[in-house]
């Protein structure tokens, strides 16, 4: 437990954990078990993180829930059964509430509390966190478990404030049900949240107009009960399944295909593709077709063409089908989406697609949305415009002021610089969970979150035992890690896409592939090796 407010008025703890999503909750649990005092700070009014905020219709996970759940307590695994292959937001939120109750985690969390600034004090070797409510927090270690997709991107459209109708953000959806019955609704954006919510909004609305800038690849979820083969694979040997996931490329235990596309006939490729399509699983489609699909343009085009064919097969209007067909990025260079009836929704008479590549939005008016060529009057606008991914929640704490008063915003002026995606040179005792430079959003996040939480907690315990109080990445190690990241991304197709992985969705954000593209298994091996080699790249005092 954290100490009550000290003489300075600050609340003292060994560790401050910002965020009470999957990462923050597990970290609080581990720290407590390790005998470290910890305090959680969370803007929301309860636990859940992503699953607390994203309550839009159709919100679900897109990694099978058998894989997208905690694996750190075998008893917890036995105590919870998911009802579906891809659980809904309410079920995942219930799960996180269940975990918080089971391990009594809420008592260490200050809800409704946003960390607005953080300052390192070289004299006391502690961080002081300024909070939006209650006492500031003085801590030895400061961990940003603040999420990769938790800072919604503000609308950049002129006149946004003039609109007189209802406004919703998928990433900040109200807690009360929203009823669109009989209403004219606009959805802006066609990323994952839009693709999940559009079919349901279309069922209610009098008319739905979707404003799309960039089409995404989407595969059918084929949701339902967990598939029998996956359940069998898991139940046969749960620890082995989990361990295989930890050492895999994407955090799901499916060994990637080893045949190259040119070794397969058209018919064989088609067969593999149709099997993956029927599986309704992103990781299957991303890894199980042929070995060159993610690293070679020709191998990738073969998959992308088959996916494009599927859009044309469903969407009846050829112009709409073409507008929905992604052509500007290789398949997998941007997170593809899972859909339930998404493409078929465009065959409904009450749905219109506006292709913003042809007619950009000029402004939002009091009554609707004006493009270059038309005005669409609506009663409600849903912004499904995504997130300032990976760095947004970190740089929103401003300043995070490290050694010598330098802020993270200054240190990252030309893009995020980290060592292992976990730490930043010049910012002692600061850790990030799934930060830029770690596999994070390119993986089943559960595997990446657990690996980071375990690595950090184990290091803090080892430091306590060895009598160290500070840990900091060296500039050399950080530079080396940046180089390695850049090299890894050069041999994938991520370099060919402008996406939220590269910061391209946020005007003015420095461009570069932010997640580590080398895979979660190899990454885990590197983190372990750093420890085995005497904390290679870190200075401990
Ligand atoms: P979050 O869940 O984002 O929690 C971070 C918390 O930190 C938030 O509650 C936020 O309020 C709080 N916070 C941030 N800044 C501050 C501050 N300054 N002060 C106080 N509190 C702060 N990943 C997958 O692997 N598979 C999926 O299927 C999947 N589906 C997703 C679906 C949606 C709709 C979204 C948005 C993301 C999805 N993700 C998925 C990614 C998802 O974000 C992670 O899987 C995971 O939930 C992240 O957990 P976290 O604890 O790291 O961060």
Coordinates of C-alpha atoms and ligand atoms in Angstrom, one line a residue:
X1 CA 0.0 0.0 0.0
X2 CA 1.1 3.6 -0.7
X3 CA 1.8 5.8 2.3
X4 CA -0.6 8.6 3.2
X5 CA 0.3 12.2 2.2
X6 CA 3.6 13.1 3.8
X7 CA 4.8 16.4 5.2
X8 CA 5.2 17.8 1.7
X9 CA 1.6 17.1 1.0
X10 CA 2.5 14.5 -1.6
X11 CA 1.4 10.9 -1.4
X12 CA 4.4 8.6 -1.3
X13 CA 4.9 5.2 -2.9
X14 CA 7.7 3.1 -4.3
X15 CA 6.0 3.0 -7.7
X16 CA 3.3 5.1 -9.4
X17 CA 1.4 3.3 -12.1
X18 CA -0.5 5.5 -14.6
X19 CA -3.4 3.7 -16.1
X20 CA -5.8 0.9 -14.9
X21 CA -6.2 -1.1 -18.0
X22 CA -4.9 -4.6 -18.6
X23 CA -1.3 -3.4 -18.1
X24 CA -1.8 -1.2 -15.0
X25 CA -3.9 -3.9 -13.2
X26 CA -1.4 -6.7 -13.7
X27 CA 1.5 -4.4 -12.7
X28 CA -0.3 -3.3 -9.5
X29 CA -0.8 -7.0 -8.6
X30 CA 2.8 -7.9 -9.3
X31 CA 4.3 -5.0 -7.4
X32 CA 2.1 -5.7 -4.4
X33 CA 3.2 -9.4 -4.4
X34 CA 6.8 -8.2 -4.7
X35 CA 6.4 -6.1 -1.5
X36 CA 6.7 -2.8 -3.3
X37 CA 4.2 0.0 -2.4
X38 CA 2.3 1.2 -5.5
X39 CA -0.4 3.7 -6.3
X40 CA -2.5 3.6 -9.5
X41 CA -3.7 6.8 -11.1
X42 CA -6.5 6.6 -13.6
X43 CA -8.4 9.3 -15.5
X44 CA -11.5 7.0 -15.9
X45 CA -13.8 6.3 -13.0
X46 CA -13.2 2.6 -13.0
X47 CA -10.8 -0.1 -14.2
X48 CA -10.7 -1.3 -17.8
X49 CA -8.7 1.2 -19.9
X50 CA -9.5 0.6 -23.6
X51 CA -12.5 -1.4 -22.5
X52 CA -13.8 1.3 -20.1
X53 CA -13.7 4.0 -22.8
X54 CA -14.6 2.2 -26.1
X55 CA -18.3 1.4 -25.5
X56 CA -19.5 2.0 -29.1
X57 CA -21.9 -0.5 -30.6
X58 CA -20.1 -3.6 -31.9
X59 CA -16.9 -3.0 -29.9
X60 CA -15.0 -6.3 -29.6
X61 CA -11.5 -7.7 -29.5
X62 CA -10.0 -8.8 -32.8
X63 CA -7.6 -11.4 -31.3
X64 CA -9.4 -14.6 -30.2
X65 CA -10.4 -14.2 -26.5
X66 CA -8.7 -17.6 -25.7
X67 CA -5.5 -15.7 -26.5
X68 CA -6.6 -12.2 -25.5
X69 CA -6.7 -12.8 -21.7
X70 CA -4.4 -12.9 -18.8
X71 CA -2.2 -15.9 -18.5
X72 CA -0.3 -15.2 -15.2
X73 CA -2.5 -17.1 -12.8
X74 CA -3.6 -20.6 -13.8
X75 CA -6.4 -20.4 -11.2
X76 CA -7.7 -17.2 -12.9
X77 CA -7.6 -19.0 -16.2
X78 CA -9.8 -21.7 -14.7
X79 CA -12.1 -19.3 -13.0
X80 CA -13.2 -17.5 -16.2
X81 CA -14.8 -18.8 -19.4
X82 CA -15.3 -16.6 -22.4
X83 CA -18.7 -16.9 -24.1
X84 CA -17.5 -16.1 -27.6
X85 CA -14.5 -16.4 -30.0
X86 CA -14.3 -12.5 -30.0
X87 CA -15.8 -11.2 -26.8
X88 CA -17.8 -7.9 -26.7
X89 CA -16.6 -4.8 -24.9
X90 CA -19.1 -5.4 -22.0
X91 CA -17.8 -8.9 -21.5
X92 CA -14.1 -7.8 -21.5
X93 CA -14.9 -5.0 -19.1
X94 CA -16.7 -7.5 -16.8
X95 CA -13.6 -9.7 -16.9
X96 CA -11.3 -6.8 -15.9
X97 CA -13.8 -5.9 -13.1
X98 CA -13.7 -9.5 -12.0
X99 CA -9.9 -9.5 -11.9
X100 CA -9.8 -6.2 -10.0
X101 CA -12.2 -7.7 -7.4
X102 CA -10.5 -11.1 -7.2
X103 CA -7.1 -9.5 -6.4
X104 CA -8.6 -6.5 -4.5
X105 CA -6.8 -4.0 -6.8
X106 CA -9.1 -1.0 -6.7
X107 CA -8.0 -0.1 -3.2
X108 CA -4.6 1.1 -4.6
X109 CA -6.1 3.1 -7.5
X110 CA -7.1 6.8 -7.5
X111 CA -9.9 7.0 -10.1
X112 CA -10.9 10.2 -11.9
X113 CA -7.3 11.4 -11.5
X114 CA -5.3 12.4 -14.5
X115 CA -1.5 12.8 -14.3
X116 CA -0.8 16.1 -15.9
X117 CA 3.0 16.5 -15.4
X118 CA 5.9 14.6 -13.9
X119 CA 9.3 15.9 -12.7
X120 CA 12.5 14.0 -11.8
X121 CA 14.3 15.3 -8.8
X122 CA 18.0 14.4 -9.0
X123 CA 18.5 15.3 -5.3
X124 CA 15.9 12.9 -3.9
X125 CA 16.1 10.6 -6.9
X126 CA 12.3 10.5 -7.0
X127 CA 9.6 11.6 -9.5
X128 CA 6.9 14.0 -8.5
X129 CA 3.7 13.6 -10.3
X130 CA 1.2 16.4 -10.6
X131 CA -2.4 15.2 -10.6
X132 CA -5.7 16.7 -11.7
X133 CA -7.3 16.0 -8.3
X134 CA -5.9 15.1 -4.9
X135 CA -2.4 15.1 -3.6
X136 CA 0.6 15.0 -6.0
X137 CA 2.5 11.7 -5.9
X138 CA 6.1 11.2 -5.0
X139 CA 7.5 8.0 -6.2
X140 CA 10.9 6.3 -6.8
X141 CA 9.7 4.6 -10.0
X142 CA 7.1 6.0 -12.5
X143 CA 5.4 3.6 -15.0
X144 CA 3.3 4.8 -17.9
X145 CA 0.8 2.0 -18.3
X146 CA -1.2 4.6 -20.2
X147 CA -2.1 2.7 -23.3
X148 CA -1.1 2.7 -27.0
X149 CA -4.6 3.5 -28.2
X150 CA -5.9 5.6 -25.4
X151 CA -5.4 9.2 -26.6
X152 CA -8.3 9.9 -29.1
X153 CA -7.2 12.1 -32.0
X154 CA -9.1 15.4 -31.9
X155 CA -11.2 16.2 -35.0
X156 CA -9.2 18.4 -37.4
X157 CA -12.3 19.6 -39.3
X158 CA -13.1 23.2 -39.6
X159 CA -16.5 24.2 -38.0
X160 CA -16.6 21.1 -35.8
X161 CA -17.8 23.2 -32.8
X162 CA -20.6 24.8 -34.9
X163 CA -22.5 21.5 -35.3
X164 CA -25.8 21.6 -33.3
X165 CA -26.7 17.9 -33.4
X166 CA -25.4 15.0 -31.3
X167 CA -21.7 14.3 -31.4
X168 CA -20.1 11.0 -30.4
X169 CA -16.5 9.7 -30.3
X170 CA -16.1 5.9 -30.5
X171 CA -13.1 6.2 -28.1
X172 CA -15.2 8.1 -25.5
X173 CA -18.6 6.5 -26.0
X174 CA -21.3 7.4 -23.4
X175 CA -22.1 4.9 -20.6
X176 CA -25.9 5.2 -21.4
X177 CA -27.2 3.4 -24.6
X178 CA -27.4 5.6 -27.6
X179 CA -30.4 5.2 -29.8
X180 CA -30.1 6.3 -33.5
X181 CA -33.6 5.1 -34.4
X182 CA -35.1 7.4 -37.1
X183 CA -32.0 9.6 -37.2
X184 CA -29.7 10.7 -40.0
X185 CA -26.3 9.7 -38.8
X186 CA -22.8 10.4 -40.2
X187 CA -19.8 8.2 -39.3
X188 CA -16.4 9.8 -40.1
X189 CA -13.6 7.3 -40.5
X190 CA -13.4 3.7 -41.6
X191 CA -10.8 2.2 -39.2
X192 CA -11.5 -0.7 -36.9
X193 CA -14.0 1.0 -34.6
X194 CA -16.0 2.3 -37.6
X195 CA -16.0 -1.1 -39.3
X196 CA -17.3 -2.7 -36.1
X197 CA -20.0 -0.1 -35.4
X198 CA -21.3 0.8 -38.9
X199 CA -23.4 -2.4 -39.4
X200 CA -25.2 -1.8 -36.1
X201 CA -25.7 1.9 -36.6
X202 CA -27.0 1.3 -40.1
X203 CA -29.6 -1.1 -38.6
X204 CA -31.0 1.7 -36.4
X205 CA -30.5 4.9 -38.4
X206 CA -33.0 6.3 -40.9
X207 CA -30.0 7.0 -43.0
X208 CA -26.3 6.5 -42.5
X209 CA -23.6 8.4 -44.4
X210 CA -20.1 7.1 -44.0
X211 CA -17.2 9.5 -44.8
X212 CA -14.1 7.5 -45.8
X213 CA -10.6 8.8 -46.4
X214 CA -8.7 5.5 -46.6
X215 CA -10.2 2.0 -47.0
X216 CA -8.9 -0.8 -44.8
X217 CA -8.6 -4.5 -45.4
X218 CA -11.3 -6.3 -43.4
X219 CA -11.9 -10.0 -42.9
X220 CA -15.1 -11.6 -41.6
X221 CA -14.9 -12.4 -37.9
X222 CA -17.2 -15.5 -38.2
X223 CA -17.9 -14.9 -34.5
X224 CA -19.6 -17.5 -32.4
X225 CA -18.3 -20.0 -29.8
X226 CA -14.5 -20.4 -29.6
X227 CA -13.5 -22.7 -32.5
X228 CA -13.2 -26.3 -31.4
X229 CA -9.7 -26.7 -32.8
X230 CA -8.4 -23.7 -30.8
X231 CA -10.1 -24.9 -27.6
X232 CA -8.6 -28.3 -28.0
X233 CA -5.1 -26.9 -28.7
X234 CA -5.4 -24.8 -25.5
X235 CA -6.9 -27.4 -23.2
X236 CA -4.5 -30.1 -24.2
X237 CA -1.7 -28.3 -22.5
X238 CA -2.4 -24.7 -21.3
X239 CA 1.1 -23.9 -20.1
X240 CA 2.6 -25.1 -23.4
X241 CA 0.1 -23.1 -25.4
X242 CA 0.9 -20.0 -23.5
X243 CA 4.7 -20.5 -23.7
X244 CA 4.5 -21.0 -27.4
X245 CA 2.5 -17.7 -27.7
X246 CA 5.2 -15.9 -25.7
X247 CA 7.9 -17.0 -28.2
X248 CA 5.9 -16.6 -31.4
X249 CA 6.1 -13.6 -33.7
X250 CA 2.7 -12.1 -33.0
X251 CA 1.8 -13.5 -29.6
X252 CA -0.5 -16.2 -30.9
X253 CA 0.9 -19.8 -31.1
X254 CA 0.7 -20.3 -34.8
X255 CA 4.0 -21.1 -36.5
X256 CA 4.2 -19.0 -39.7
X257 CA 4.0 -20.6 -43.1
X258 CA 7.3 -21.7 -44.5
X259 CA 6.5 -22.2 -48.2
X260 CA 7.1 -19.3 -50.5
X261 CA 4.3 -18.0 -52.8
X262 CA 6.2 -19.1 -55.9
X263 CA 6.5 -22.6 -54.7
X264 CA 2.7 -22.9 -54.7
X265 CA 0.3 -23.2 -57.7
X266 CA -2.6 -20.7 -58.1
X267 CA -5.0 -23.4 -56.9
X268 CA -2.9 -24.2 -53.8
X269 CA -2.7 -20.5 -53.0
X270 CA -6.4 -20.1 -53.5
X271 CA -7.1 -23.0 -51.2
X272 CA -4.9 -21.6 -48.4
X273 CA -6.5 -18.2 -48.8
X274 CA -10.1 -19.6 -48.7
X275 CA -9.2 -21.6 -45.6
X276 CA -7.8 -18.5 -43.8
X277 CA -10.9 -16.5 -44.9
X278 CA -13.2 -19.1 -43.4
X279 CA -11.1 -19.1 -40.2
X280 CA -12.1 -15.5 -39.5
X281 CA -8.8 -14.8 -37.8
X282 CA -6.4 -11.9 -38.5
X283 CA -3.3 -13.8 -37.4
X284 CA -4.2 -16.7 -39.6
X285 CA -4.6 -14.5 -42.6
X286 CA -1.4 -12.5 -41.7
X287 CA 0.9 -15.4 -41.1
X288 CA -0.4 -18.7 -42.5
X289 CA -0.5 -18.2 -46.3
X290 CA 3.1 -18.1 -47.5
X291 CA 6.4 -17.1 -46.1
X292 CA 6.9 -14.0 -48.3
X293 CA 3.5 -12.4 -47.7
X294 CA 4.7 -9.8 -45.1
X295 CA 8.2 -9.1 -46.5
X296 CA 8.0 -9.1 -50.2
X297 CA 5.8 -6.9 -52.4
X298 CA 4.9 -9.6 -54.9
X299 CA 4.1 -12.2 -52.2
X300 CA 1.9 -9.6 -50.5
X301 CA 0.1 -8.5 -53.7
X302 CA -1.1 -12.1 -54.2
X303 CA -2.9 -11.9 -50.8
X304 CA -4.1 -8.4 -51.3
X305 CA -5.6 -9.2 -54.7
X306 CA -7.6 -12.1 -53.3
X307 CA -8.8 -9.8 -50.5
X308 CA -9.9 -7.2 -53.0
X309 CA -11.8 -9.8 -54.9
X310 CA -13.9 -10.5 -51.8
X311 CA -14.9 -6.8 -51.5
X312 CA -16.2 -6.8 -55.1
X313 CA -18.0 -10.1 -54.5
X314 CA -20.1 -8.6 -51.7
X315 CA -20.6 -4.9 -52.5
X316 CA -23.1 -4.6 -55.4
X317 CA -22.5 -1.0 -56.5
X318 CA -19.2 -1.1 -58.5
X319 CA -18.2 2.5 -57.6
X320 CA -18.8 1.9 -53.9
X321 CA -16.9 -1.4 -54.1
X322 CA -14.0 0.3 -55.7
X323 CA -14.0 3.1 -53.1
X324 CA -13.9 0.4 -50.3
X325 CA -11.0 -1.4 -51.9
X326 CA -7.6 -0.7 -50.3
X327 CA -4.9 0.0 -52.8
X328 CA -2.6 2.4 -51.0
X329 CA -0.9 0.0 -48.5
X330 CA 0.3 -3.6 -48.5
X331 CA -1.9 -6.0 -46.6
X332 CA -0.7 -6.2 -42.9
X333 CA 1.3 -3.0 -43.1
X334 CA -1.6 -1.4 -41.3
X335 CA -3.7 -3.4 -38.7
X336 CA -6.4 -5.1 -40.7
X337 CA -9.9 -5.2 -39.3
X338 CA -12.4 -7.9 -38.4
X339 CA -15.9 -7.3 -39.5
X340 CA -19.4 -8.6 -39.0
X341 CA -21.5 -7.7 -42.0
X342 CA -19.5 -4.6 -42.8
X343 CA -19.3 -4.8 -46.6
X344 CA -22.9 -6.1 -46.9
X345 CA -24.0 -3.0 -45.1
X346 CA -23.2 -0.9 -48.1
X347 CA -25.9 -2.8 -50.1
X348 CA -28.6 -1.4 -47.7
X349 CA -30.7 1.4 -49.2
X350 CA -30.2 3.6 -46.2
X351 CA -26.4 3.7 -46.4
X352 CA -24.2 6.0 -48.5
X353 CA -20.5 6.0 -48.8
X354 CA -18.7 9.3 -49.4
X355 CA -15.2 8.9 -50.8
X356 CA -13.2 11.7 -49.3
X357 CA -10.3 11.1 -51.7
X358 CA -12.7 12.4 -54.4
X359 CA -14.6 15.0 -52.4
X360 CA -12.8 16.1 -49.2
X361 CA -14.7 17.5 -46.3
X362 CA -14.6 21.3 -46.4
X363 CA -16.3 22.0 -43.1
X364 CA -18.8 20.9 -40.5
X365 CA -21.8 23.2 -40.4
X366 CA -24.6 23.7 -37.8
X367 CA -26.6 21.1 -39.6
X368 CA -24.2 18.7 -41.2
X369 CA -21.1 18.0 -43.2
X370 CA -20.1 19.9 -46.4
X371 CA -17.8 18.3 -48.9
X372 CA -16.4 19.7 -52.1
X373 CA -19.5 18.6 -54.0
X374 CA -22.4 18.2 -51.5
X375 CA -23.9 19.0 -48.1
X376 CA -25.2 16.1 -46.0
X377 CA -27.5 17.2 -43.2
X378 CA -27.4 14.9 -40.2
X379 CA -28.8 14.6 -36.7
X380 CA -25.7 13.0 -35.2
X381 CA -22.0 12.7 -36.1
X382 CA -19.9 9.8 -34.9
X383 CA -16.2 10.4 -35.0
X384 CA -14.3 7.1 -35.5
X385 CA -11.2 9.0 -36.3
X386 CA -8.7 6.9 -34.3
X387 CA -5.9 7.7 -31.9
X388 CA -2.7 9.5 -31.5
X389 CA -1.2 6.0 -31.2
X390 CA 1.7 4.8 -29.0
X391 CA 3.1 8.2 -28.0
X392 CA -0.1 10.3 -27.6
X393 CA -0.9 9.3 -24.0
X394 CA 2.8 9.7 -23.0
X395 CA 3.3 13.2 -24.5
X396 CA -0.1 14.3 -23.1
X397 CA 1.6 14.4 -19.7
X398 CA 3.4 17.6 -20.2
X399 CA 6.0 18.1 -19.3
X400 CA 7.6 14.8 -18.3
X401 CA 10.7 16.4 -17.2
X402 CA 13.8 14.2 -16.8
X403 CA 17.4 14.8 -15.9
X404 CA 18.5 18.4 -16.4
X405 CA 14.9 19.5 -16.9
X406 CA 14.6 18.1 -20.5
X407 CA 11.1 17.1 -21.4
X408 CA 10.1 13.9 -23.3
X409 CA 8.4 16.2 -25.9
X410 CA 11.8 17.8 -26.5
X411 CA 13.6 14.4 -26.5
X412 CA 11.1 13.1 -29.0
X413 CA 11.0 16.1 -31.2
X414 CA 12.0 14.0 -34.2
X415 CA 10.2 10.9 -33.2
X416 CA 10.1 8.6 -30.1
X417 CA 13.6 7.4 -29.0
X418 CA 13.6 4.5 -26.5
X419 CA 15.7 1.7 -25.3
X420 CA 13.7 -1.5 -25.8
X421 CA 10.5 0.5 -25.9
X422 CA 10.7 0.3 -22.1
X423 CA 12.9 3.2 -21.1
X424 CA 14.2 6.6 -22.3
X425 CA 17.8 7.9 -21.9
X426 CA 17.8 10.9 -19.6
X427 CA 14.6 9.8 -17.8
X428 CA 15.8 7.6 -14.9
X429 CA 13.4 5.2 -13.3
X430 CA 10.7 5.9 -15.9
X431 CA 9.2 2.9 -17.7
X432 CA 6.6 2.5 -20.4
X433 CA 4.4 -0.5 -21.0
X434 CA 4.3 -1.5 -24.7
X435 CA 6.0 1.8 -25.6
X436 CA 7.3 2.8 -29.0
X437 CA 10.2 0.5 -30.0
X438 CA 8.5 -2.6 -28.5
X439 CA 6.3 -5.0 -30.4
X440 CA 3.1 -3.7 -28.7
X441 CA 0.4 -3.0 -31.4
X442 CA 1.9 -5.5 -33.8
X443 CA 1.1 -8.3 -31.4
X444 CA -1.5 -9.9 -29.2
X445 CA -1.2 -7.1 -26.6
X446 CA -1.7 -9.4 -23.7
X447 CA 1.5 -11.2 -24.4
X448 CA 3.4 -8.0 -24.8
X449 CA 1.9 -6.4 -21.7
X450 CA 2.6 -9.4 -19.5
X451 CA 6.2 -9.6 -20.7
X452 CA 6.8 -5.9 -19.9
X453 CA 5.2 -6.0 -16.5
X454 CA 7.2 -9.1 -15.6
X455 CA 10.4 -7.6 -16.9
X456 CA 10.0 -4.3 -15.0
X457 CA 8.9 -5.9 -11.7
X458 CA 11.7 -8.4 -11.8
X459 CA 14.2 -5.6 -12.4
X460 CA 12.9 -3.5 -9.5
X461 CA 13.1 -6.5 -7.2
X462 CA 16.6 -7.3 -8.4
X463 CA 17.7 -3.7 -7.9
X464 CA 16.3 -3.7 -4.4
X465 CA 18.2 -6.8 -3.5
X466 CA 21.4 -5.4 -5.0
X467 CA 20.9 -2.0 -3.3
X468 CA 20.4 0.1 -6.4
X469 CA 17.9 2.9 -6.5
X470 CA 18.2 4.3 -10.1
X471 CA 18.1 2.7 -13.5
X472 CA 18.7 4.6 -16.8
X473 CA 19.3 3.6 -20.4
X474 CA 22.6 4.9 -21.9
X475 CA 22.5 7.1 -25.0
X476 CA 24.6 4.4 -26.8
X477 CA 22.2 1.7 -26.0
X478 CA 19.2 3.8 -27.1
X479 CA 20.9 4.8 -30.4
X480 CA 21.7 1.1 -31.0
X481 CA 18.1 0.2 -30.4
X482 CA 16.9 2.9 -32.8
X483 CA 19.2 1.6 -35.4
X484 CA 18.0 -2.0 -34.9
X485 CA 14.4 -0.9 -35.1
X486 CA 15.0 0.9 -38.3
X487 CA 16.8 -2.1 -39.8
X488 CA 14.0 -4.5 -38.8
X489 CA 11.3 -2.3 -40.3
X490 CA 13.3 -2.0 -43.5
X491 CA 12.9 -5.7 -44.2
X492 CA 9.1 -5.7 -43.7
X493 CA 6.5 -3.9 -45.8
X494 CA 5.7 -1.4 -43.0
X495 CA 8.1 1.0 -44.6
X496 CA 5.7 1.3 -47.6
X497 CA 2.6 2.5 -45.7
X498 CA 1.6 5.7 -44.1
X499 CA -0.5 4.6 -41.2
X500 CA -1.1 5.2 -37.5
X501 CA 1.9 2.8 -36.9
X502 CA 4.1 5.5 -38.5
X503 CA 2.3 8.6 -37.1
X504 CA 0.9 9.5 -40.5
X505 CA -2.7 9.9 -39.1
X506 CA -1.7 12.8 -36.9
X507 CA -0.8 16.1 -38.6
X508 CA 2.6 17.3 -37.7
X509 CA 3.6 14.0 -35.9
X510 CA 7.2 12.9 -36.8
X511 CA 7.1 10.0 -39.2
X512 CA 8.6 6.5 -38.6
X513 CA 7.5 3.0 -37.9
X514 CA 6.9 3.1 -34.1
X515 CA 6.4 -0.5 -33.0
X516 CA 9.3 -3.0 -33.1
X517 CA 8.7 -5.2 -36.1
X518 CA 11.1 -8.0 -35.1
X519 CA 8.4 -10.1 -33.4
X520 CA 7.5 -10.8 -29.7
X521 CA 9.5 -14.0 -29.3
X522 CA 12.8 -12.5 -30.6
X523 CA 12.1 -9.3 -28.6
X524 CA 11.6 -11.4 -25.4
X525 CA 14.9 -13.1 -26.1
X526 CA 16.7 -9.7 -26.4
X527 CA 15.2 -8.4 -23.1
X528 CA 16.3 -11.6 -21.4
X529 CA 19.8 -11.3 -22.8
X530 CA 20.1 -7.7 -21.6
X531 CA 19.5 -9.0 -18.1
X532 CA 21.8 -12.0 -18.5
X533 CA 24.6 -9.7 -19.7
X534 CA 24.5 -7.6 -16.5
X535 CA 21.8 -5.1 -17.6
X536 CA 23.5 -4.3 -20.9
X537 CA 22.8 -0.8 -22.0
X538 CA 21.7 0.4 -18.5
X539 CA 23.4 2.5 -15.9
X540 CA 22.4 1.4 -12.4
X541 CA 23.3 3.5 -9.3
Ligands
LIG1 P1 -5.3 0.9 -21.9 O1 -6.3 -0.1 -21.9 O2 -5.4 1.9 -23.0 O3 -5.4 1.7 -20.5 C1 -4.6 2.9 -20.3 C2 -5.3 3.7 -19.3 O4 -4.5 4.7 -18.9 C3 -6.6 4.3 -19.7 O5 -7.7 3.9 -18.9 C4 -6.4 5.8 -19.6 O6 -7.5 6.5 -19.1 C5 -5.3 5.9 -18.6 N1 -4.4 7.0 -18.7 C6 -3.8 7.4 -19.8 N2 -3.1 8.6 -19.6 C7 -3.4 8.9 -18.3 C8 -3.0 10.0 -17.4 N3 -2.2 10.9 -17.8 N4 -3.4 10.0 -16.2 C9 -4.3 9.0 -15.7 N5 -4.7 8.0 -16.5 C10 -4.2 7.9 -17.7 N6 -5.3 -5.3 -28.6 C11 -5.2 -6.7 -28.9 O7 -4.1 -7.2 -28.7 N7 -6.3 -7.4 -29.3 C12 -7.5 -6.8 -29.5 O8 -8.4 -7.5 -29.9 C13 -7.6 -5.4 -29.3 N8 -8.8 -4.8 -29.5 C14 -8.9 -3.4 -29.3 C15 -10.1 -2.8 -29.6 C16 -10.2 -1.4 -29.4 C17 -11.5 -0.8 -29.7 C18 -9.1 -0.7 -29.1 C19 -9.1 0.8 -28.9 C20 -7.9 -1.3 -28.8 C21 -7.8 -2.7 -28.9 N9 -6.6 -3.4 -28.6 C22 -6.5 -4.7 -28.8 C23 -5.4 -2.6 -28.1 C24 -5.7 -2.4 -26.6 O9 -5.5 -1.1 -26.3 C25 -4.8 -3.3 -25.7 O10 -5.1 -4.7 -26.0 C26 -5.0 -3.2 -24.2 O11 -6.3 -3.1 -23.8 C27 -4.1 -2.1 -23.7 O12 -4.1 -2.1 -22.3 P2 -3.3 -1.0 -21.5 O13 -3.5 -1.3 -20.1 O14 -1.9 -1.1 -21.9 O15 -3.8 0.4 -22.0

